[in-house]
mmCIF file of C-alpha atoms in Angstrom:
data_model
loop_
_atom_site.group_PDB
_atom_site.id
_atom_site.type_symbol
_atom_site.label_atom_id
_atom_site.label_comp_id
_atom_site.label_asym_id
_atom_site.label_seq_id
_atom_site.Cartn_x
_atom_site.Cartn_y
_atom_site.Cartn_z
ATOM 1 C CA UNK A 1 4.423 -48.304 -11.802
ATOM 2 C CA UNK A 2 7.052 -48.170 -9.096
ATOM 3 C CA UNK A 3 5.622 -45.826 -6.541
ATOM 4 C CA UNK A 4 8.828 -43.620 -5.867
ATOM 5 C CA UNK A 5 7.825 -42.707 -2.554
ATOM 6 C CA UNK A 6 6.020 -39.858 -1.962
ATOM 7 C CA UNK A 7 6.212 -37.236 1.035
ATOM 8 C CA UNK A 8 3.246 -34.649 1.155
ATOM 9 C CA UNK A 9 4.343 -30.881 0.549
ATOM 10 C CA UNK A 10 7.595 -31.712 -1.170
ATOM 11 C CA UNK A 11 8.463 -31.737 -4.847
ATOM 12 C CA UNK A 12 11.596 -32.374 -6.393
ATOM 13 C CA UNK A 13 13.639 -34.626 -8.904
ATOM 14 C CA UNK A 14 17.116 -35.338 -9.717
ATOM 15 C CA UNK A 15 18.829 -37.812 -11.518
ATOM 16 C CA UNK A 16 22.303 -38.954 -10.796
ATOM 17 C CA UNK A 17 24.324 -40.870 -13.341
ATOM 18 C CA UNK A 18 27.773 -42.242 -11.841
ATOM 19 C CA UNK A 19 30.217 -44.819 -13.236
ATOM 20 C CA UNK A 20 29.245 -47.682 -14.956
ATOM 21 C CA UNK A 21 25.915 -46.048 -16.019
ATOM 22 C CA UNK A 22 24.695 -46.255 -12.512
ATOM 23 C CA UNK A 23 21.711 -44.364 -12.483
ATOM 24 C CA UNK A 24 19.743 -43.207 -9.385
ATOM 25 C CA UNK A 25 16.688 -41.080 -9.769
ATOM 26 C CA UNK A 26 15.159 -39.328 -6.691
ATOM 27 C CA UNK A 27 11.482 -37.862 -7.002
ATOM 28 C CA UNK A 28 9.107 -37.058 -4.248
ATOM 29 C CA UNK A 29 6.390 -35.428 -3.515
ATOM 30 C CA UNK A 30 2.839 -34.383 -4.414
ATOM 31 C CA UNK A 31 1.586 -31.934 -7.262
ATOM 32 C CA UNK A 32 2.904 -28.629 -5.802
ATOM 33 C CA UNK A 33 5.040 -25.511 -7.238
ATOM 34 C CA UNK A 34 8.223 -26.383 -9.031
ATOM 35 C CA UNK A 35 11.023 -26.011 -7.084
ATOM 36 C CA UNK A 36 13.732 -23.192 -8.696
ATOM 37 C CA UNK A 37 16.883 -24.806 -10.253
ATOM 38 C CA UNK A 38 18.773 -22.551 -7.857
ATOM 39 C CA UNK A 39 17.738 -24.031 -4.991
ATOM 40 C CA UNK A 40 18.081 -27.658 -5.924
ATOM 41 C CA UNK A 41 20.524 -29.662 -4.280
ATOM 42 C CA UNK A 42 22.653 -32.145 -6.119
ATOM 43 C CA UNK A 43 25.216 -35.115 -4.863
ATOM 44 C CA UNK A 44 28.248 -36.685 -6.214
ATOM 45 C CA UNK A 45 28.035 -40.544 -6.484
ATOM 46 C CA UNK A 46 31.251 -42.312 -6.036
ATOM 47 C CA UNK A 47 32.345 -45.233 -8.123
ATOM 48 C CA UNK A 48 30.612 -48.809 -6.928
ATOM 49 C CA UNK A 49 32.943 -51.786 -7.320
ATOM 50 C CA UNK A 50 30.057 -53.312 -8.871
ATOM 51 C CA UNK A 51 28.318 -51.456 -11.593
ATOM 52 C CA UNK A 52 24.652 -50.658 -10.856
ATOM 53 C CA UNK A 53 22.037 -49.229 -13.325
ATOM 54 C CA UNK A 54 19.063 -48.560 -10.956
ATOM 55 C CA UNK A 55 15.666 -48.209 -12.571
ATOM 56 C CA UNK A 56 15.066 -45.652 -10.343
ATOM 57 C CA UNK A 57 15.186 -44.946 -6.661
ATOM 58 C CA UNK A 58 13.102 -42.251 -4.955
ATOM 59 C CA UNK A 59 13.980 -39.681 -2.049
ATOM 60 C CA UNK A 60 13.946 -36.232 -1.264
ATOM 61 C CA UNK A 61 16.310 -33.434 -2.553
ATOM 62 C CA UNK A 62 19.975 -34.652 -1.317
ATOM 63 C CA UNK A 63 21.486 -32.921 1.312
ATOM 64 C CA UNK A 64 24.828 -32.898 0.046
ATOM 65 C CA UNK A 65 25.789 -30.306 -2.618
ATOM 66 C CA UNK A 66 27.847 -31.125 -5.235
ATOM 67 C CA UNK A 67 31.383 -29.705 -5.527
ATOM 68 C CA UNK A 68 34.011 -29.084 -8.492
ATOM 69 C CA UNK A 69 36.365 -31.393 -6.187
ATOM 70 C CA UNK A 70 33.565 -34.127 -6.114
ATOM 71 C CA UNK A 71 33.134 -33.837 -10.009
ATOM 72 C CA UNK A 72 36.704 -34.080 -10.300
ATOM 73 C CA UNK A 73 37.139 -37.191 -8.452
ATOM 74 C CA UNK A 74 34.511 -38.965 -10.726
ATOM 75 C CA UNK A 75 35.422 -37.534 -13.960
ATOM 76 C CA UNK A 76 32.934 -40.356 -15.163
ATOM 77 C CA UNK A 77 30.017 -39.411 -13.742
ATOM 78 C CA UNK A 78 27.387 -36.756 -14.576
ATOM 79 C CA UNK A 79 24.777 -35.131 -12.563
ATOM 80 C CA UNK A 80 21.760 -34.311 -14.515
ATOM 81 C CA UNK A 81 18.632 -32.100 -13.188
ATOM 82 C CA UNK A 82 15.016 -32.903 -14.196
ATOM 83 C CA UNK A 83 13.071 -30.130 -12.653
ATOM 84 C CA UNK A 84 9.528 -30.171 -13.206
ATOM 85 C CA UNK A 85 8.031 -26.423 -14.981
ATOM 86 C CA UNK A 86 5.038 -25.239 -14.431
ATOM 87 C CA UNK A 87 2.638 -27.180 -16.674
ATOM 88 C CA UNK A 88 4.864 -29.965 -17.645
ATOM 89 C CA UNK A 89 3.407 -33.174 -17.178
ATOM 90 C CA UNK A 90 6.327 -35.188 -17.362
ATOM 91 C CA UNK A 91 8.854 -35.995 -14.524
ATOM 92 C CA UNK A 92 12.008 -36.316 -16.502
ATOM 93 C CA UNK A 93 13.076 -35.159 -19.988
ATOM 94 C CA UNK A 94 11.405 -36.986 -22.656
ATOM 95 C CA UNK A 95 11.109 -38.187 -25.303
ATOM 96 C CA UNK A 96 12.779 -41.599 -24.327
ATOM 97 C CA UNK A 97 16.025 -42.199 -26.427
ATOM 98 C CA UNK A 98 17.155 -45.526 -27.462
ATOM 99 C CA UNK A 99 20.986 -45.775 -26.639
ATOM 100 C CA UNK A 100 21.508 -48.732 -29.016
ATOM 101 C CA UNK A 101 21.291 -51.686 -26.750
ATOM 102 C CA UNK A 102 18.758 -55.008 -26.598
ATOM 103 C CA UNK A 103 15.309 -54.928 -25.262
ATOM 104 C CA UNK A 104 13.401 -58.031 -23.925
ATOM 105 C CA UNK A 105 10.964 -60.285 -25.076
ATOM 106 C CA UNK A 106 11.608 -60.031 -28.611
ATOM 107 C CA UNK A 107 11.045 -62.540 -31.324
ATOM 108 C CA UNK A 108 14.852 -63.228 -31.026
ATOM 109 C CA UNK A 109 14.467 -63.536 -27.397
ATOM 110 C CA UNK A 110 11.437 -65.545 -27.383
ATOM 111 C CA UNK A 111 8.270 -65.071 -25.075
ATOM 112 C CA UNK A 112 9.168 -63.057 -21.851
ATOM 113 C CA UNK A 113 9.008 -65.378 -18.444
ATOM 114 C CA UNK A 114 8.266 -63.434 -15.240
ATOM 115 C CA UNK A 115 9.199 -65.362 -12.237
ATOM 116 C CA UNK A 116 8.281 -64.346 -8.870
ATOM 117 C CA UNK A 117 10.680 -65.137 -5.854
ATOM 118 C CA UNK A 118 9.319 -64.775 -2.187
ATOM 119 C CA UNK A 119 12.012 -64.671 0.191
ATOM 120 C CA UNK A 120 10.311 -65.733 3.348
ATOM 121 C CA UNK A 121 12.288 -67.245 5.912
ATOM 122 C CA UNK A 122 11.281 -68.735 9.289
ATOM 123 C CA UNK A 123 12.497 -65.084 11.066
ATOM 124 C CA UNK A 124 10.366 -62.922 8.436
ATOM 125 C CA UNK A 125 7.153 -65.006 7.252
ATOM 126 C CA UNK A 126 5.184 -63.828 4.465
ATOM 127 C CA UNK A 127 1.358 -64.160 3.973
ATOM 128 C CA UNK A 128 0.061 -66.707 1.591
ATOM 129 C CA UNK A 129 -2.450 -63.958 0.492
ATOM 130 C CA UNK A 130 0.171 -61.686 -0.352
ATOM 131 C CA UNK A 131 2.258 -64.008 -2.529
ATOM 132 C CA UNK A 132 -0.943 -65.582 -4.207
ATOM 133 C CA UNK A 133 -2.238 -62.073 -4.863
ATOM 134 C CA UNK A 134 1.311 -61.034 -6.741
ATOM 135 C CA UNK A 135 1.144 -64.377 -8.269
ATOM 136 C CA UNK A 136 -2.175 -64.078 -9.438
ATOM 137 C CA UNK A 137 -1.404 -60.514 -10.889
ATOM 138 C CA UNK A 138 1.621 -61.568 -13.038
ATOM 139 C CA UNK A 139 -0.826 -64.551 -14.124
ATOM 140 C CA UNK A 140 -3.306 -62.209 -15.534
ATOM 141 C CA UNK A 141 -0.538 -60.291 -17.009
ATOM 142 C CA UNK A 142 0.530 -63.124 -18.620
ATOM 143 C CA UNK A 143 -2.957 -64.555 -19.916
ATOM 144 C CA UNK A 144 -3.552 -61.311 -21.497
ATOM 145 C CA UNK A 145 -0.577 -61.043 -23.554
ATOM 146 C CA UNK A 146 -1.500 -59.634 -27.051
ATOM 147 C CA UNK A 147 -4.025 -57.391 -25.440
ATOM 148 C CA UNK A 148 -4.014 -53.833 -26.527
ATOM 149 C CA UNK A 149 -6.346 -53.188 -23.115
ATOM 150 C CA UNK A 150 -3.429 -52.946 -20.667
ATOM 151 C CA UNK A 151 -0.300 -51.160 -19.727
ATOM 152 C CA UNK A 152 2.216 -53.598 -21.137
ATOM 153 C CA UNK A 153 0.703 -53.230 -24.483
ATOM 154 C CA UNK A 154 2.573 -49.764 -24.907
ATOM 155 C CA UNK A 155 5.758 -51.496 -24.663
ATOM 156 C CA UNK A 156 5.645 -52.915 -28.276
ATOM 157 C CA UNK A 157 6.346 -49.635 -29.516
ATOM 158 C CA UNK A 158 9.888 -50.135 -28.308
ATOM 159 C CA UNK A 159 12.545 -51.458 -30.641
ATOM 160 C CA UNK A 160 16.313 -52.702 -29.740
ATOM 161 C CA UNK A 161 19.164 -54.248 -31.417
ATOM 162 C CA UNK A 162 17.193 -57.566 -30.923
ATOM 163 C CA UNK A 163 14.029 -56.473 -32.623
ATOM 164 C CA UNK A 164 10.625 -55.098 -31.080
ATOM 165 C CA UNK A 165 9.137 -55.828 -27.813
ATOM 166 C CA UNK A 166 6.352 -58.426 -27.982
ATOM 167 C CA UNK A 167 3.569 -58.738 -25.886
ATOM 168 C CA UNK A 168 3.677 -62.375 -25.388
ATOM 169 C CA UNK A 169 4.414 -62.868 -21.605
ATOM 170 C CA UNK A 170 4.697 -66.462 -19.334
ATOM 171 C CA UNK A 171 4.702 -66.629 -15.688
ATOM 172 C CA UNK A 172 7.283 -69.019 -14.346
ATOM 173 C CA UNK A 173 6.612 -71.016 -11.208
ATOM 174 C CA UNK A 174 6.486 -69.005 -7.890
ATOM 175 C CA UNK A 175 9.308 -69.903 -5.712
ATOM 176 C CA UNK A 176 9.444 -69.613 -2.111
ATOM 177 C CA UNK A 177 12.488 -69.114 -0.949
ATOM 178 C CA UNK A 178 12.715 -70.397 2.949
ATOM 179 C CA UNK A 179 16.440 -69.952 3.134
ATOM 180 C CA UNK A 180 17.535 -67.855 6.310
ATOM 181 C CA UNK A 181 18.696 -64.240 5.883
ATOM 182 C CA UNK A 182 22.273 -63.834 5.742
ATOM 183 C CA UNK A 183 23.953 -61.504 8.358
ATOM 184 C CA UNK A 184 22.957 -57.962 7.564
ATOM 185 C CA UNK A 185 25.012 -56.310 5.001
ATOM 186 C CA UNK A 186 24.204 -53.013 5.936
ATOM 187 C CA UNK A 187 24.065 -51.623 9.533
ATOM 188 C CA UNK A 188 20.364 -51.226 10.559
ATOM 189 C CA UNK A 189 19.913 -47.635 12.217
ATOM 190 C CA UNK A 190 18.308 -48.450 16.040
ATOM 191 C CA UNK A 191 15.604 -45.834 15.221
ATOM 192 C CA UNK A 192 14.202 -47.520 11.998
ATOM 193 C CA UNK A 193 13.463 -50.615 14.224
ATOM 194 C CA UNK A 194 9.893 -49.285 15.071
ATOM 195 C CA UNK A 195 7.525 -46.692 12.989
ATOM 196 C CA UNK A 196 8.255 -47.927 9.394
ATOM 197 C CA UNK A 197 5.035 -49.743 8.702
ATOM 198 C CA UNK A 198 1.515 -48.777 9.274
ATOM 199 C CA UNK A 199 0.979 -50.917 12.374
ATOM 200 C CA UNK A 200 4.073 -49.207 14.012
ATOM 201 C CA UNK A 201 6.578 -52.036 13.735
ATOM 202 C CA UNK A 202 10.044 -51.713 11.640
ATOM 203 C CA UNK A 203 12.851 -53.379 10.333
ATOM 204 C CA UNK A 204 14.831 -56.035 12.005
ATOM 205 C CA UNK A 205 17.544 -56.918 9.173
ATOM 206 C CA UNK A 206 19.174 -54.962 6.046
ATOM 207 C CA UNK A 207 20.402 -56.423 2.929
ATOM 208 C CA UNK A 208 22.533 -54.937 0.322
ATOM 209 C CA UNK A 209 22.070 -54.862 -3.216
ATOM 210 C CA UNK A 210 25.224 -57.696 -3.523
ATOM 211 C CA UNK A 211 23.485 -59.774 -1.047
ATOM 212 C CA UNK A 212 20.005 -59.679 -3.126
ATOM 213 C CA UNK A 213 21.767 -60.443 -6.309
ATOM 214 C CA UNK A 214 23.547 -63.299 -4.870
ATOM 215 C CA UNK A 215 20.419 -64.764 -3.272
ATOM 216 C CA UNK A 216 18.637 -64.540 -6.765
ATOM 217 C CA UNK A 217 21.424 -65.912 -8.599
ATOM 218 C CA UNK A 218 21.371 -68.945 -6.171
ATOM 219 C CA UNK A 219 17.721 -69.697 -6.416
ATOM 220 C CA UNK A 220 18.253 -69.302 -10.275
ATOM 221 C CA UNK A 221 21.271 -71.966 -9.734
ATOM 222 C CA UNK A 222 19.262 -74.291 -7.546
ATOM 223 C CA UNK A 223 16.293 -74.283 -9.703
ATOM 224 C CA UNK A 224 18.269 -74.584 -12.538
ATOM 225 C CA UNK A 225 16.698 -71.860 -14.284
ATOM 226 C CA UNK A 226 17.891 -69.620 -17.475
ATOM 227 C CA UNK A 227 19.342 -65.919 -16.905
ATOM 228 C CA UNK A 228 18.909 -64.186 -20.477
ATOM 229 C CA UNK A 229 16.990 -61.194 -22.112
ATOM 230 C CA UNK A 230 13.627 -63.655 -21.953
ATOM 231 C CA UNK A 231 13.670 -64.019 -18.220
ATOM 232 C CA UNK A 232 12.980 -61.692 -15.467
ATOM 233 C CA UNK A 233 13.096 -62.486 -11.841
ATOM 234 C CA UNK A 234 11.082 -60.404 -9.026
ATOM 235 C CA UNK A 235 12.637 -60.580 -5.880
ATOM 236 C CA UNK A 236 9.952 -59.997 -3.114
ATOM 237 C CA UNK A 237 11.727 -59.097 0.233
ATOM 238 C CA UNK A 238 9.460 -60.027 3.486
ATOM 239 C CA UNK A 239 8.397 -57.625 6.050
ATOM 240 C CA UNK A 240 11.147 -56.391 8.289
ATOM 241 C CA UNK A 241 13.852 -56.360 5.670
ATOM 242 C CA UNK A 242 15.482 -52.887 4.816
ATOM 243 C CA UNK A 243 17.171 -53.001 1.206
ATOM 244 C CA UNK A 244 20.303 -50.678 0.752
ATOM 245 C CA UNK A 245 22.209 -50.474 -2.443
ATOM 246 C CA UNK A 246 25.598 -50.665 -0.795
ATOM 247 C CA UNK A 247 27.062 -52.524 2.408
ATOM 248 C CA UNK A 248 28.196 -49.946 5.554
ATOM 249 C CA UNK A 249 25.836 -47.830 7.468
ATOM 250 C CA UNK A 250 22.233 -46.457 6.762
ATOM 251 C CA UNK A 251 22.430 -42.911 8.239
ATOM 252 C CA UNK A 252 25.498 -41.396 6.648
ATOM 253 C CA UNK A 253 25.606 -37.612 5.584
ATOM 254 C CA UNK A 254 25.819 -39.067 2.097
ATOM 255 C CA UNK A 255 22.877 -41.211 2.300
ATOM 256 C CA UNK A 256 21.452 -40.570 -1.256
ATOM 257 C CA UNK A 257 24.796 -42.781 -1.914
ATOM 258 C CA UNK A 258 23.850 -45.407 0.017
ATOM 259 C CA UNK A 259 20.193 -45.624 -1.282
ATOM 260 C CA UNK A 260 18.136 -47.456 1.022
ATOM 261 C CA UNK A 261 14.310 -48.235 1.256
ATOM 262 C CA UNK A 262 11.916 -46.034 2.991
ATOM 263 C CA UNK A 263 13.074 -45.325 6.581
ATOM 264 C CA UNK A 264 13.697 -42.486 9.231
ATOM 265 C CA UNK A 265 16.061 -40.496 7.596
ATOM 266 C CA UNK A 266 15.491 -37.187 5.391
ATOM 267 C CA UNK A 267 17.137 -38.105 2.388
ATOM 268 C CA UNK A 268 15.259 -41.726 2.203
ATOM 269 C CA UNK A 269 14.450 -44.102 0.185
ATOM 270 C CA UNK A 270 12.901 -46.049 -2.666
ATOM 271 C CA UNK A 271 10.053 -48.675 -2.916
ATOM 272 C CA UNK A 272 11.704 -51.006 -5.721
ATOM 273 C CA UNK A 273 14.611 -50.802 -8.235
ATOM 274 C CA UNK A 274 15.656 -53.080 -10.928
ATOM 275 C CA UNK A 275 18.977 -54.068 -12.373
ATOM 276 C CA UNK A 276 21.183 -56.368 -14.138
ATOM 277 C CA UNK A 277 23.617 -58.861 -11.814
ATOM 278 C CA UNK A 278 27.163 -58.718 -11.874
ATOM 279 C CA UNK A 279 27.207 -61.674 -14.155
ATOM 280 C CA UNK A 280 25.760 -59.391 -16.832
ATOM 281 C CA UNK A 281 22.821 -61.840 -17.503
ATOM 282 C CA UNK A 282 20.573 -61.888 -14.718
ATOM 283 C CA UNK A 283 17.598 -59.259 -14.796
ATOM 284 C CA UNK A 284 16.206 -58.840 -11.403
ATOM 285 C CA UNK A 285 13.909 -56.089 -9.413
ATOM 286 C CA UNK A 286 14.163 -55.788 -5.729
ATOM 287 C CA UNK A 287 10.642 -55.441 -4.438
ATOM 288 C CA UNK A 288 10.745 -54.429 -0.522
ATOM 289 C CA UNK A 289 7.757 -55.116 1.519
ATOM 290 C CA UNK A 290 5.476 -51.812 0.610
ATOM 291 C CA UNK A 291 5.355 -49.447 3.214
ATOM 292 C CA UNK A 292 2.323 -46.927 3.385
ATOM 293 C CA UNK A 293 0.514 -44.948 6.263
ATOM 294 C CA UNK A 294 3.878 -44.711 7.647
ATOM 295 C CA UNK A 295 4.937 -42.364 10.580
ATOM 296 C CA UNK A 296 8.236 -41.769 8.424
ATOM 297 C CA UNK A 297 6.161 -39.488 6.215
ATOM 298 C CA UNK A 298 7.025 -41.658 3.086
ATOM 299 C CA UNK A 299 4.844 -43.924 1.467
ATOM 300 C CA UNK A 300 4.787 -46.588 -1.465
ATOM 301 C CA UNK A 301 0.905 -46.266 -1.240
ATOM 302 C CA UNK A 302 -1.697 -44.171 -2.887
ATOM 303 C CA UNK A 303 -2.969 -41.752 0.301
ATOM 304 C CA UNK A 304 -0.928 -38.908 -0.814
ATOM 305 C CA UNK A 305 -2.613 -38.951 -4.385
ATOM 306 C CA UNK A 306 -6.032 -40.236 -3.673
ATOM 307 C CA UNK A 307 -6.680 -39.522 0.181
ATOM 308 C CA UNK A 308 -6.599 -43.532 0.879
ATOM 309 C CA UNK A 309 -4.857 -46.398 -0.114
ATOM 310 C CA UNK A 310 -6.475 -48.053 -2.857
ATOM 311 C CA UNK A 311 -6.900 -52.058 -2.581
ATOM 312 C CA UNK A 312 -9.157 -53.378 -4.906
ATOM 313 C CA UNK A 313 -8.401 -56.859 -3.908
ATOM 314 C CA UNK A 314 -8.959 -56.144 -0.281
ATOM 315 C CA UNK A 315 -4.994 -56.623 0.384
ATOM 316 C CA UNK A 316 -3.030 -53.286 0.922
ATOM 317 C CA UNK A 317 0.059 -55.079 0.775
ATOM 318 C CA UNK A 318 -0.587 -57.128 -2.260
ATOM 319 C CA UNK A 319 -2.240 -54.193 -4.072
ATOM 320 C CA UNK A 320 0.581 -51.527 -2.951
ATOM 321 C CA UNK A 321 3.624 -53.701 -4.400
ATOM 322 C CA UNK A 322 1.616 -54.388 -7.750
ATOM 323 C CA UNK A 323 2.647 -50.832 -8.620
ATOM 324 C CA UNK A 324 6.309 -51.266 -8.335
ATOM 325 C CA UNK A 325 6.241 -54.750 -9.943
ATOM 326 C CA UNK A 326 4.437 -53.225 -13.140
ATOM 327 C CA UNK A 327 6.593 -50.302 -13.104
ATOM 328 C CA UNK A 328 10.326 -52.250 -12.737
ATOM 329 C CA UNK A 329 8.948 -54.763 -14.742
ATOM 330 C CA UNK A 330 8.397 -52.413 -17.821
ATOM 331 C CA UNK A 331 11.735 -50.658 -17.307
ATOM 332 C CA UNK A 332 13.529 -53.867 -17.425
ATOM 333 C CA UNK A 333 12.170 -54.923 -20.827
ATOM 334 C CA UNK A 334 12.716 -51.474 -22.353
ATOM 335 C CA UNK A 335 16.180 -50.905 -20.767
ATOM 336 C CA UNK A 336 17.658 -54.243 -19.665
ATOM 337 C CA UNK A 337 21.384 -54.133 -20.289
ATOM 338 C CA UNK A 338 21.750 -52.038 -16.789
ATOM 339 C CA UNK A 339 25.338 -52.948 -15.873
ATOM 340 C CA UNK A 340 27.175 -50.307 -18.192
ATOM 341 C CA UNK A 341 29.033 -53.123 -19.728
ATOM 342 C CA UNK A 342 26.921 -53.381 -22.946
ATOM 343 C CA UNK A 343 24.835 -50.599 -24.876
ATOM 344 C CA UNK A 344 21.731 -49.499 -22.960
ATOM 345 C CA UNK A 345 17.834 -49.393 -24.129
ATOM 346 C CA UNK A 346 15.086 -46.842 -23.707
ATOM 347 C CA UNK A 347 15.684 -43.590 -21.307
ATOM 348 C CA UNK A 348 15.504 -39.998 -21.552
ATOM 349 C CA UNK A 349 17.976 -37.089 -21.710
ATOM 350 C CA UNK A 350 17.719 -36.832 -17.880
ATOM 351 C CA UNK A 351 18.048 -40.663 -17.247
ATOM 352 C CA UNK A 352 14.333 -41.284 -16.558
ATOM 353 C CA UNK A 353 12.922 -44.504 -17.886
ATOM 354 C CA UNK A 354 9.340 -45.260 -19.207
ATOM 355 C CA UNK A 355 7.993 -45.969 -15.759
ATOM 356 C CA UNK A 356 9.476 -42.649 -14.074
ATOM 357 C CA UNK A 357 8.075 -40.021 -16.679
ATOM 358 C CA UNK A 358 4.729 -40.053 -15.443
ATOM 359 C CA UNK A 359 5.023 -41.129 -11.523
ATOM 360 C CA UNK A 360 2.371 -39.585 -9.705
ATOM 361 C CA UNK A 361 0.950 -37.801 -12.309
#
């Protein structure tokens, strides 16, 4: 599951659906009383030049109220609320609904291939143990194909225009991408250069979604790999790299629109997301280096729910990022057509996907 970030003592959920079916799901906090609907904030998401469909990002209640003018300016956007009522065990508005599109890994598409890409330039190295654990996890998921004893077996309940999901996974060769980072596409906030990670360090670079897409596609082209509904590319960013959906500043008043990985802004942030590249064929997930025990008060870890970082493999970083890996992979499989050009897969009336419904429950 993608660990939508959590911040102790706060609880809110909001779904924003913008032009091009760009969906941002904001969720935060641990299990506390539901916030009354009248106090929920909303925000307006402007049209992006490249349509995005994001599995979900997590963040605090948006700071910018929706207005009639904002809605009129974006007449093809919808703002839907998903407020957790007392006794409601779901984050969104289940059940999931099929929206007429394809799913991944069916008998038509063939076995699903999961390929990890580790972007680890000399400027931002990545521990071999981190890469090894993630690769081992994906290999174990593939080796367990057909099993009814793990979370991926539930995906076989879902059918799309191309047939039913099959639990027949393969793991592609892990790719170590040592290409240097491009010039930052988003402006790094100076106060985020420290205090982001548990060791007190912070960001030294910032990549927007277009840059992540470009690098995924560059690797695919270089390795002569296919891009279709039988391949998922998991892009793992190194420590020190912030990720934002759009180019520009990371501290504006409408930060929710910008959408960045965890930082010091009160409207931060996300742990991971998935999307379909602008070429309408590359299915990918963006998985920034995980943040937990952070001075920001936000986390991708388990300390809020369990009082500690759960690390069964003795590698807190790798164990933490496995959660969003599982989450985003499941959402790509059941809802891959994410660019707003074609029909979509499975999500509920509030825009929540399969991994969102029980996040933090």
